[in-house]
Short mmCIF file of C-alpha atoms in Angstrom, two decimals:
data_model
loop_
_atom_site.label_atom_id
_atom_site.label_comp_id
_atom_site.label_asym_id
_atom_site.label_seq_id
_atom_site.Cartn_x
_atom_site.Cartn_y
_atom_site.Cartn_z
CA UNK E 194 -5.01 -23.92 -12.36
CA UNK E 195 -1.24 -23.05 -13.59
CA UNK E 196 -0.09 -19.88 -14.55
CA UNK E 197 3.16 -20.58 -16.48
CA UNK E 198 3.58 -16.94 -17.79
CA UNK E 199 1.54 -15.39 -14.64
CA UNK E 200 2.66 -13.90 -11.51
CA UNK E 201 3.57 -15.85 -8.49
CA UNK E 202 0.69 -17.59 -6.21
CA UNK E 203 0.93 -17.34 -3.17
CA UNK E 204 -0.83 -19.35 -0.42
CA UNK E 205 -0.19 -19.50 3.61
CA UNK E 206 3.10 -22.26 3.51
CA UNK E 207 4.86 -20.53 0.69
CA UNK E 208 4.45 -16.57 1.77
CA UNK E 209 7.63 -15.60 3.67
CA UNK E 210 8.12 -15.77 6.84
CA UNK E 211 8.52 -12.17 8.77
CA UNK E 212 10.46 -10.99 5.32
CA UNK E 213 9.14 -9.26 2.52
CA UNK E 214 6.99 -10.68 -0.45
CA UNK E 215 7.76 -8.22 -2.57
CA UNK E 216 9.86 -4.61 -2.25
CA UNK E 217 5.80 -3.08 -1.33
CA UNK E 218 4.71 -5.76 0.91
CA UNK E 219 6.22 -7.43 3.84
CA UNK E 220 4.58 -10.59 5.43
CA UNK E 221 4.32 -10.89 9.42
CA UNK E 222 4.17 -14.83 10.42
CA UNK E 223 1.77 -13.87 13.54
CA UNK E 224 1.58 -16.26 16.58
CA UNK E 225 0.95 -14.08 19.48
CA UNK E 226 0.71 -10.40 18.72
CA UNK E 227 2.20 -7.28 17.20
CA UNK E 228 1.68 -3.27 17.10
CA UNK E 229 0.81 -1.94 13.71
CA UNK E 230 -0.13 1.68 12.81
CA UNK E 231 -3.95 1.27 11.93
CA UNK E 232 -4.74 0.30 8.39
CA UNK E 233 -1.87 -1.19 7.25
CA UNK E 234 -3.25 -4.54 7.25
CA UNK E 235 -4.21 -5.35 3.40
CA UNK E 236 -4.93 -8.72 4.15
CA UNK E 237 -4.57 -12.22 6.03
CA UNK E 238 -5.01 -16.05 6.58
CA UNK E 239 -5.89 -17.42 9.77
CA UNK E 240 -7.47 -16.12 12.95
CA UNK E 241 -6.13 -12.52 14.04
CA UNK E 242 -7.89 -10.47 15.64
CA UNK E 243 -7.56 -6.33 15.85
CA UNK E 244 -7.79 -4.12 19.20
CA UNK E 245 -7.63 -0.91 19.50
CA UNK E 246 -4.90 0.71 21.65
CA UNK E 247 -6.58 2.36 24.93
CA UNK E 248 -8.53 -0.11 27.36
CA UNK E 249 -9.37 -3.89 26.34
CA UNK E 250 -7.85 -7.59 27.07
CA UNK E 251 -4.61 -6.09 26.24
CA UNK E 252 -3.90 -3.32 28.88
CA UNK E 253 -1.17 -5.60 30.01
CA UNK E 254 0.48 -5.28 26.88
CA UNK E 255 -0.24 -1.98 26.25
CA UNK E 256 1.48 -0.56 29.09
CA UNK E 257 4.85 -2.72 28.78
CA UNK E 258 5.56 -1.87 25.35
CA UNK E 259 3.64 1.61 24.39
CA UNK E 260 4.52 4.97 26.32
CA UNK E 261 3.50 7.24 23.47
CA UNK E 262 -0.23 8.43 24.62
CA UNK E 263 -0.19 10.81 21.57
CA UNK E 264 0.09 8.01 19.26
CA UNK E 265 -2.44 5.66 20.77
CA UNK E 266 -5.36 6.19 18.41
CA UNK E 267 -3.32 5.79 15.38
CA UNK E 268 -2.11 2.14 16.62
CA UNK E 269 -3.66 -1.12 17.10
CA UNK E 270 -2.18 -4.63 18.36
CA UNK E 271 -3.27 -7.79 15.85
CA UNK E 272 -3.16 -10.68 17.95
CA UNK E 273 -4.02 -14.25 16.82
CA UNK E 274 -2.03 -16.96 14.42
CA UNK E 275 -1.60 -16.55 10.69
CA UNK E 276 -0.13 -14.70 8.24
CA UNK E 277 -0.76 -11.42 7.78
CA UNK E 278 0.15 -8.68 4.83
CA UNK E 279 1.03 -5.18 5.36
CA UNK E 280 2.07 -2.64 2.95
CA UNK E 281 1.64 1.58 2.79
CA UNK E 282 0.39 3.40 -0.11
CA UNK E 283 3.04 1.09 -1.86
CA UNK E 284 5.54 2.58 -0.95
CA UNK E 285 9.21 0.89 -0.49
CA UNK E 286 9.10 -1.44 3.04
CA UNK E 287 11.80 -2.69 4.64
CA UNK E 288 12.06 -4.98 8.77
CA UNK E 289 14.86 -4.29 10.63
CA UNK E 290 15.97 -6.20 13.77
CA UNK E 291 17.24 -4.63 16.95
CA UNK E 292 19.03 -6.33 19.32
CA UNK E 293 19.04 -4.50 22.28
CA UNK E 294 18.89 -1.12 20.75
CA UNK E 295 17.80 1.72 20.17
CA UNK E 296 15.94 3.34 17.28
CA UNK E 297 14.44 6.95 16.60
CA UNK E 298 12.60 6.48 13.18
CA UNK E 299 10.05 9.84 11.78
CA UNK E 300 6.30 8.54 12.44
CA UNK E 301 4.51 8.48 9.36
CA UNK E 302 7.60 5.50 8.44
CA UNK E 303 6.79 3.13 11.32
CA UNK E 304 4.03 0.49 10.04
CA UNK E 305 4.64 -2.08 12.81
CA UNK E 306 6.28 -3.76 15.54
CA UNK E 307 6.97 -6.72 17.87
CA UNK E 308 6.24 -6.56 21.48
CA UNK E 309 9.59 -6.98 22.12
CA UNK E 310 10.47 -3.56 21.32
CA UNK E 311 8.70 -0.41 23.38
CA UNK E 312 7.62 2.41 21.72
CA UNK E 313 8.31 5.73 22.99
CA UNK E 314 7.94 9.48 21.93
CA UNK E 315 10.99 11.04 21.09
CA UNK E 316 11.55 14.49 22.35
CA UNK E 317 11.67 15.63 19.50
CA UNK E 318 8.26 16.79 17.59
CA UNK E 319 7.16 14.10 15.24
CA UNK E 320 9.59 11.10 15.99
CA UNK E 321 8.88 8.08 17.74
CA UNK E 322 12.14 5.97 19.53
CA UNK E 323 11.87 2.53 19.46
CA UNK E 324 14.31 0.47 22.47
CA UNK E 325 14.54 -2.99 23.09
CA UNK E 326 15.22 -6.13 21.02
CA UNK E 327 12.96 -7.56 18.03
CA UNK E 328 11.76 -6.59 14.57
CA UNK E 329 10.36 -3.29 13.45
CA UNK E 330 8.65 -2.39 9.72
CA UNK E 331 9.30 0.76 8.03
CA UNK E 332 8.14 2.15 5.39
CA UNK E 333 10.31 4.72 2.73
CA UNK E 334 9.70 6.67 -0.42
CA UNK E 335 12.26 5.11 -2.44
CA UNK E 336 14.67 2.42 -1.24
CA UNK E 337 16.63 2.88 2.21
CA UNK E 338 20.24 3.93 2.74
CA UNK E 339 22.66 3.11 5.95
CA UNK E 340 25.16 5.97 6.44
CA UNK E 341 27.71 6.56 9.61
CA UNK E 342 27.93 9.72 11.16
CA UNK E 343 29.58 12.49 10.46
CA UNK E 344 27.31 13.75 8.00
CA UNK E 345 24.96 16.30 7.54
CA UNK E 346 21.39 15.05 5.13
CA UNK E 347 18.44 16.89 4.18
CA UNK E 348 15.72 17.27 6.91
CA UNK E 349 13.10 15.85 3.79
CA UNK E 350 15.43 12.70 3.29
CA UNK E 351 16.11 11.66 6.60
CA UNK E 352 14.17 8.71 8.20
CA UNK E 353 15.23 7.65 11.35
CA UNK E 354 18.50 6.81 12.93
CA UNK E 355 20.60 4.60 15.61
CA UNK E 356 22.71 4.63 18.35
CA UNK E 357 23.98 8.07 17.65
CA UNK E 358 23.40 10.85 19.55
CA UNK E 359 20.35 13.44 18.17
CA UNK E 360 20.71 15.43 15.77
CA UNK E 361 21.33 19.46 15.31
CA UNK E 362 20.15 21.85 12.96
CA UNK E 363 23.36 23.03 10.94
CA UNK E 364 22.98 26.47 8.83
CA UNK E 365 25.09 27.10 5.56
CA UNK E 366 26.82 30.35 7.34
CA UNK E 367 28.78 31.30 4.53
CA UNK E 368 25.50 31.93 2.58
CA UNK E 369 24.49 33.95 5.15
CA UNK E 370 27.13 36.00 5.74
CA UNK E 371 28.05 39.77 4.40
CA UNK E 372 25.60 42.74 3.47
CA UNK E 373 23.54 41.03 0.80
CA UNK E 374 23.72 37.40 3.06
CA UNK E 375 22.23 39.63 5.71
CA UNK E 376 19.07 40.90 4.04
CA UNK E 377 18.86 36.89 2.87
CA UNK E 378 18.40 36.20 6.41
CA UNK E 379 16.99 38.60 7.31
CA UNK E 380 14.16 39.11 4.13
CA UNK E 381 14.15 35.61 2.64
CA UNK E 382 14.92 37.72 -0.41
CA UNK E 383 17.74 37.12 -2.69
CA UNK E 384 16.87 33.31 -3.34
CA UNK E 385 17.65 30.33 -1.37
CA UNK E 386 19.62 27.09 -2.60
CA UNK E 387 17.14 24.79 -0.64
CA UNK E 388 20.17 23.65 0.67
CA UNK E 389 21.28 25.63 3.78
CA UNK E 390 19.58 23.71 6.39
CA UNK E 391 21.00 20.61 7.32
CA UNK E 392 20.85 17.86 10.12
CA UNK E 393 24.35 17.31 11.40
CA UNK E 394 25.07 13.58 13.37
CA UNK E 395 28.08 13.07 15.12
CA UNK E 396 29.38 10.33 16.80
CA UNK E 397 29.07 6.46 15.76
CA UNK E 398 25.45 4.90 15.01
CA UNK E 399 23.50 4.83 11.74
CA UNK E 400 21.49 7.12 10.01
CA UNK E 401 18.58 6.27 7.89
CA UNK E 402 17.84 8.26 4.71
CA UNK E 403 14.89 7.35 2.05
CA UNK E 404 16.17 8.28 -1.81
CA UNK E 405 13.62 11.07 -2.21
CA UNK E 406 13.07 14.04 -0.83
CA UNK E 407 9.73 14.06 -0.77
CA UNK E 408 8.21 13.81 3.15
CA UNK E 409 5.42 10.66 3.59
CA UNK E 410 2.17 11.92 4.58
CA UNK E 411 2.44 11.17 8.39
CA UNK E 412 -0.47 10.60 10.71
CA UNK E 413 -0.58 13.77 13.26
CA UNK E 414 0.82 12.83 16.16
CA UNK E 415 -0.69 15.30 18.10
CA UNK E 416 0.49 17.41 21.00
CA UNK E 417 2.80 17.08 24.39
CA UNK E 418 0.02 17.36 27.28
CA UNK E 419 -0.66 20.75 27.95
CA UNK E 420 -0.07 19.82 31.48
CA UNK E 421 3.78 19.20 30.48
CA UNK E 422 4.63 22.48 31.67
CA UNK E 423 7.90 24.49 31.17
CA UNK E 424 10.77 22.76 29.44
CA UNK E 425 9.20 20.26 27.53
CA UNK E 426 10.27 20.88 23.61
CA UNK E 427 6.63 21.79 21.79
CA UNK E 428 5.01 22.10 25.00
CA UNK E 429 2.61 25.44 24.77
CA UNK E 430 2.71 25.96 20.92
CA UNK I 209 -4.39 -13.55 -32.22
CA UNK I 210 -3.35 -11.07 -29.59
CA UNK I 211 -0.50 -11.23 -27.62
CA UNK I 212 0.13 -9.30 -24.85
CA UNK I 213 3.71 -8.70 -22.98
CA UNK I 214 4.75 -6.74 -20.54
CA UNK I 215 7.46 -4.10 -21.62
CA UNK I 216 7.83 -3.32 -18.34
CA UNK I 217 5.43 -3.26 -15.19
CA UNK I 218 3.83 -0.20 -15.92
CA UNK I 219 3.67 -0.70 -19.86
CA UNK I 220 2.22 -3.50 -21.81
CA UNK I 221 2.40 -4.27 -25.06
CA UNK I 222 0.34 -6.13 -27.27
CA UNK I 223 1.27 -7.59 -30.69
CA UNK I 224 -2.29 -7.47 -33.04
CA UNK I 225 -2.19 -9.18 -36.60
CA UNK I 226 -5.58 -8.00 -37.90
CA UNK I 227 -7.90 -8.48 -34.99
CA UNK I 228 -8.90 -6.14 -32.12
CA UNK I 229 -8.91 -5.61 -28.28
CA UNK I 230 -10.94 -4.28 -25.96
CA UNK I 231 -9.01 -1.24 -23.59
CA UNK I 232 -9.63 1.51 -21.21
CA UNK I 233 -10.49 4.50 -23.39
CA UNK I 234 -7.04 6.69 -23.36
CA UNK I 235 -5.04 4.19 -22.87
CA UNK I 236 -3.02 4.06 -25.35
CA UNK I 237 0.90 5.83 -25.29
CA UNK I 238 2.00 4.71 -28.88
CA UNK I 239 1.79 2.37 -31.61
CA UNK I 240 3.87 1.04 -34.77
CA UNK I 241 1.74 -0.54 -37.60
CA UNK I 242 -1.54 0.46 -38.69
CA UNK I 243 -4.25 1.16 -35.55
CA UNK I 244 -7.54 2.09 -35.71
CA UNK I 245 -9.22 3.46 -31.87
CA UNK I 246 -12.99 3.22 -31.72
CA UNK I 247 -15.19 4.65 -29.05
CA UNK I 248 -17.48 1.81 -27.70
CA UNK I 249 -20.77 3.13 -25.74
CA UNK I 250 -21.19 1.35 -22.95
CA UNK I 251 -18.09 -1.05 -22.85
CA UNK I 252 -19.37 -2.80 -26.07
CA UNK I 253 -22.02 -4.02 -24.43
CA UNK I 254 -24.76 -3.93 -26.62
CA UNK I 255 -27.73 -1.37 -26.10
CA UNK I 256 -28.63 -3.84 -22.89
CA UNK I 257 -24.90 -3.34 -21.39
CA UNK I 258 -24.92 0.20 -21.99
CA UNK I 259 -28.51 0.74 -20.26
CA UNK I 260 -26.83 -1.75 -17.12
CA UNK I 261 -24.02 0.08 -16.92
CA UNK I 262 -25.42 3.62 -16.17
CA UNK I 263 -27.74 2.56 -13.66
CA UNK I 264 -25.04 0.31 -11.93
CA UNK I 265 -22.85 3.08 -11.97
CA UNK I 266 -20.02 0.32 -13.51
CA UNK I 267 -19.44 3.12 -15.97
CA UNK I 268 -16.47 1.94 -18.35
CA UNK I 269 -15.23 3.85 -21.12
CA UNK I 270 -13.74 1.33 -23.77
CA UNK I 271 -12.41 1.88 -26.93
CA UNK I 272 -11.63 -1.03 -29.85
CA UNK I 273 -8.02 -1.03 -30.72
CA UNK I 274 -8.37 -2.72 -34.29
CA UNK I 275 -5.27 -3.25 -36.69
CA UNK I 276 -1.54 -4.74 -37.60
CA UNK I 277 1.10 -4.00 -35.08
CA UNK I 278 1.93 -2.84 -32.02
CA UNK I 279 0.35 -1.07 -29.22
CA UNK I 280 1.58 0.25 -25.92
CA UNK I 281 -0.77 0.66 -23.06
CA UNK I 282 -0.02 2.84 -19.47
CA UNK I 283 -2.64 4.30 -17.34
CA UNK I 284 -0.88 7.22 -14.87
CA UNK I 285 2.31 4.50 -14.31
CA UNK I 286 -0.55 2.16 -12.58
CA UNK I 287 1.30 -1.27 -12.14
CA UNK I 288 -0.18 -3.84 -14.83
CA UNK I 289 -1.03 -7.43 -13.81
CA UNK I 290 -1.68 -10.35 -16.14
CA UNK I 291 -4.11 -12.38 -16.09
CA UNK I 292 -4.85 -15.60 -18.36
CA UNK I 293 -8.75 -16.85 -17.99
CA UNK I 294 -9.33 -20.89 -19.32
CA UNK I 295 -13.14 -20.03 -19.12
CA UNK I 296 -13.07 -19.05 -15.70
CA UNK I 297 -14.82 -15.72 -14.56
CA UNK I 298 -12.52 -12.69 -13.23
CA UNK I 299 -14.10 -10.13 -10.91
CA UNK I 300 -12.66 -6.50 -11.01
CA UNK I 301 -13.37 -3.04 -10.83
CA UNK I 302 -14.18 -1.66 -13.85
CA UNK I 303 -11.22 1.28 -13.24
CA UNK I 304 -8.92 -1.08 -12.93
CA UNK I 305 -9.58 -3.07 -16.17
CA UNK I 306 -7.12 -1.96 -18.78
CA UNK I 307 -7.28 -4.16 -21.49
CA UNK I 308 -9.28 -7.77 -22.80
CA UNK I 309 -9.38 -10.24 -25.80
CA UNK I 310 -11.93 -10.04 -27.93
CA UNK I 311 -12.99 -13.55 -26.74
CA UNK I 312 -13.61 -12.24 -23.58
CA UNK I 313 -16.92 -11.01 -22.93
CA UNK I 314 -17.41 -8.30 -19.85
CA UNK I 315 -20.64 -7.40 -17.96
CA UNK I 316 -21.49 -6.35 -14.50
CA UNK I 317 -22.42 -8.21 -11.43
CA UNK I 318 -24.07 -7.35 -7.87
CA UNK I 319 -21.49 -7.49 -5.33
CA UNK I 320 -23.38 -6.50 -2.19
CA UNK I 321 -22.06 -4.40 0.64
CA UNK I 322 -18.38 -5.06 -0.14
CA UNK I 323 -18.48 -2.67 -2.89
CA UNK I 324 -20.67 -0.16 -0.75
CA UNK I 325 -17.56 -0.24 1.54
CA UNK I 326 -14.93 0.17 -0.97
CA UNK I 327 -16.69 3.24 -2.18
CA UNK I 328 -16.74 1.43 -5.64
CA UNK I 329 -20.64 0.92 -5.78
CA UNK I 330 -22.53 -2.02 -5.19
CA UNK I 331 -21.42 -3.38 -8.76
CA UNK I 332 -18.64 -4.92 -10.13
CA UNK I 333 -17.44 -5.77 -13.87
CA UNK I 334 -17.22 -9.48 -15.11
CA UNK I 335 -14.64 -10.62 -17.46
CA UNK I 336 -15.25 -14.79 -19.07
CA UNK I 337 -14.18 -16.61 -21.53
CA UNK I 338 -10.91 -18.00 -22.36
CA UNK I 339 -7.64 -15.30 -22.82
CA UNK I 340 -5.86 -12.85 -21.67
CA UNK I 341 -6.61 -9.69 -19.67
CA UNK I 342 -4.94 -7.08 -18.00
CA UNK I 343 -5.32 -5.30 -14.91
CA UNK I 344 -4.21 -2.43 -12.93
CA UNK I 345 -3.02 -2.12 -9.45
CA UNK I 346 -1.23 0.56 -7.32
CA UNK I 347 2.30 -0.76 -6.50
CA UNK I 348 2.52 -4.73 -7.66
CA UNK I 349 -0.07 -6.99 -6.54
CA UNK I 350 0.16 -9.89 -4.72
CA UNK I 351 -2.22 -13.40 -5.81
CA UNK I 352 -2.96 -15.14 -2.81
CA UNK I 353 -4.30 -18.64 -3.18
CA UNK I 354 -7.54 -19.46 -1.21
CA UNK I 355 -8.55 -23.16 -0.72
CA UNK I 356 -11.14 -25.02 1.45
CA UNK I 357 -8.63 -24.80 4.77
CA UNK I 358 -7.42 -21.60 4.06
CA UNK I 359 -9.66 -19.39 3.75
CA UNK I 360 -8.60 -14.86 3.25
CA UNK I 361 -9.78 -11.58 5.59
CA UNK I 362 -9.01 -8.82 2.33
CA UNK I 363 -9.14 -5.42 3.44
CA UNK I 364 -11.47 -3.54 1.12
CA UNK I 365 -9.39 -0.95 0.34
CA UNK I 366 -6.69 -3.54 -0.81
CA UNK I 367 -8.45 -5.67 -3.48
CA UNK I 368 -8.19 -5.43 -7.23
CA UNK I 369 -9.51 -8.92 -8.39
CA UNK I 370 -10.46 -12.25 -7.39
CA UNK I 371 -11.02 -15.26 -9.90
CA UNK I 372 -12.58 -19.13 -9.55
CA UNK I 373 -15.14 -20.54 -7.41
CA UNK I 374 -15.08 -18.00 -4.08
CA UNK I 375 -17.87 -16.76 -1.65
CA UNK I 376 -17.31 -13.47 -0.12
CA UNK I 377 -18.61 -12.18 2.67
CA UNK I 378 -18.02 -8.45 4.04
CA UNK I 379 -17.83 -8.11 8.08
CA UNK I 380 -17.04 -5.37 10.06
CA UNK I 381 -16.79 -5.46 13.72
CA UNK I 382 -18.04 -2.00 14.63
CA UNK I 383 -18.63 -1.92 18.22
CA UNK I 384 -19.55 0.53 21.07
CA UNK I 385 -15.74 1.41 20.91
CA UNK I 386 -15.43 2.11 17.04
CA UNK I 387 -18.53 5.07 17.88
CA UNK I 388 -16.14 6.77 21.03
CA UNK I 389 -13.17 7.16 18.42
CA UNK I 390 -11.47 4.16 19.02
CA UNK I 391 -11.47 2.10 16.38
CA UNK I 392 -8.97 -0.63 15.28
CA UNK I 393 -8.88 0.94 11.82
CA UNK I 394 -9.51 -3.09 10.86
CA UNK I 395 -13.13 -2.78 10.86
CA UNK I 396 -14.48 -3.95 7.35
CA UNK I 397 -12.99 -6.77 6.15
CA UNK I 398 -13.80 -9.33 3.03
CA UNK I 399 -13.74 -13.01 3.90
CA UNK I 400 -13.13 -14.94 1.02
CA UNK I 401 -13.97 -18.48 1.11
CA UNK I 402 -13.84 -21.53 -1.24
CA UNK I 403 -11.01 -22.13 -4.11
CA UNK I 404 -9.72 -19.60 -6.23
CA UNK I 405 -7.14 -16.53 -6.56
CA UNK I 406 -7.81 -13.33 -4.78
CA UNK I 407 -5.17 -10.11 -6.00
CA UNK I 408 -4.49 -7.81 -3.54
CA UNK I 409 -2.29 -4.32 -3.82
CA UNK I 410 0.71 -2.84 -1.62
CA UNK I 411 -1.84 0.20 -0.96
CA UNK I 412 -5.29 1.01 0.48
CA UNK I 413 -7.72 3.35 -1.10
CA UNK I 414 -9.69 5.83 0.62
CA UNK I 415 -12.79 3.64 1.34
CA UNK I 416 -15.87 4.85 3.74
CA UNK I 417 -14.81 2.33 6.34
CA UNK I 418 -11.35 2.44 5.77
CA UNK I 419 -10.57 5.10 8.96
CA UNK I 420 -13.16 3.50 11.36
#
């Protein structure tokens, strides 16, 4: 059966290989395993199988390439042969390949990775750092864009970013400044630009930024151990 | 007869000359020509369609677009899929059916516990014949091709629509672990087997299994 007018049929040889099928849906060419945030999978050919992160055949695995304890329940490792489909509330999804790098991406945005990247909590609330060398899958509302540091983006538009140092929170001082800047501050009254709070990057890496301001809903990632004790950022809230 | 284009992926268009189509009740955005809209009961079904559909829960609110012109069709910027049927039978929810030929004639079938899982009910709507339909997806979907050696795991909260010859078969792989919270997320899945086209979307819905 043709479809000359129809949309494109796909069928296990002619899906990509580890590349996108279309801007909403990448394809992963499995043979061995990978780490994907639970229920990303919308569908597959071949034999793959699903574990959950936590105890199982894959503790090996598990404890090479996944330090983030908070995270566990919201991950699972597919492991088998075939091809497999993942996409995210449809939004935009792009891979990216590290080579010997380093990563820090927000959490809801990760959908999936290759063992040859570990997965670590950032220490900073809600980010996960990725180090090593392979492919990663992110997801974005709206398309992706690569800027180098300096520059200061919108907390709501940034995604992730590389190589450079962390960021800092930057304030729009002038705005804030004099009697009626002071009861601003001080009040919240007086009306606010949205735009006084920045993240500032310095140095020389690559920051991530999705076109839209508006935030994915991200999985909770949960608390730092209340056992962390003093000096651990978000420890005790 | 009809034709239907795509003005863009979230708009279609269809070109009428004097006859009528079948579509999603509120569907329509605008016209040119002459239109006429007429409530069907019970997706113009008959009295016997109507009756099926309220206990199957298929419910499907259809109007008759009748006239000379053209009509433009969105549904909440939903992406729209084409389909073309040479007498073969297309499966799909009955909220994502947008619009059908007149040739085509819709009912409802038992699907089993797939559609239990999907949160959809255990019915689904039927569309045969020979012409063109279109359907609704969130974010593009995909048609994957399923043949005797290949056969396609569908996560429930993924499909639209399926087409042709193809058994399906829901399994879930709920074990002691799923019950202490640990779950693989992965645990209802629809096999499809046998030869036919299966369309899948970019997203998930909330389904009752879709969190284990």
């Amino acid at each position: 059966m043709t479809h000359p007018e129809g949309p494109v049929v796909h069928d296990p040889h002619t899906l990509p290989v580890n590349d996108n099928v279309n801007p909403y849906a990448f394809c992963v060419d499995l043979d061995g395993q990978w780490f994907l945030q639970k229920g990303k999978m919308i569908a597959y050919y071949g034999q793959v199988d699903f574990h959950a992160i936590g105890h199982g055949p894959l503790d090996h695995l598990v404890a090479a390439n996944f330090h983030s304890p908070l995270h566990a329940t919201a991950w699972v490792v597919a492991q088998g042969r075939g091809k497999m489909l993942l996409a995210d509330r449809a939004y935009d999804i792009n891979s990216y390949d590290l080579d010997d790098g380093n990563l820090t991406i927000r959490s809801g945005n990760l959908l999936a990775f290759q063992p040859g990247l570990a997965l670590k909590q950032s220490i900073i609330p809600g980010f996960l750092t990725l180090i090593g060398t392979g492919k990663f899958v992110a997801a974005s509302n709206g398309a992706v864009h690569f800027v180098e540091p300096p520059i200061r983006v919108d907390p709501q538009a940034l995604v992730g970013w590389a190589d450079c140092p962390s960021p800092c929170h930057h304030y729009d001082h002038a705005y804030l400044r004099g009697v009626l800047g002071g009861i601003r501050a001080l009040t919240g009254i007086g009306g606010a630009s949205g735009e006084e709070h920045q993240f500032e990057f310095t140095g020389s890496g690559q920051v991530l930024l999705q076109s839209t301001e508006e935030l994915m809903g991200a999985t909770d990632t949960g608390g730092v151990p209340a056992t962390a004790g003093p000096g651990v950022p978000g420890a005790g809230v | 007869m009809a034709i239907f284009r795509l003005q863009s992926s979230r708009v279609l268009a269809v070109d009428l000359d004097g006859e009528a189509v079948k579509a999603k009740k509120g569907a329509m955005v605008a016209y040119d020509g002459e239109m006429t809209f007429k409530k069907m009961t019970g997706g113009g079904e008959g009295l016997r369609g109507l009756v099926t559909r309220r206990i199957t829960g298929e419910a499907m609110a259809v109007m008759e677009v009748r006239g000379r012109g053209t009509c433009w069709f969105a549904d909440r910027a939903t992406e729209i899929n084409l389909v073309r049927l040479t007498g073969d039978k297309l499966h799909v929810e009955a909220s994502n059916l947008l619009v059908t030929e007149p040739a085509l004639r819709t009912g409802t079938s038992f699907t089993g516990l797939r559609g239990a899982s999907q949160g959809n009910g255990l019915f689904t709507t039927t569309v045969e014949g020979t012409g063109q339909a279109a359907i609704m997806s969130d974010g593009p979907a995909i048609v994957l091709r399923v043949t005797q050696g290949t056969p396609l795991v569908v996560d429930p909260g993924a499909y639209v629509a399926h087409t042709g010859d193809l058994r399906q078969q829901l399994r879930s792989s709920v074990g002691l672990r799923t019950l202490i919270g640990e779950g693989s997320g992965e645990s209802f899945q629809i096999h499809f087997e046998g030869e036919g086209l299966v369309y899948v979307q970019p997203s998930e819905r909330n389904t009752i299994g879709g969190q284990i």
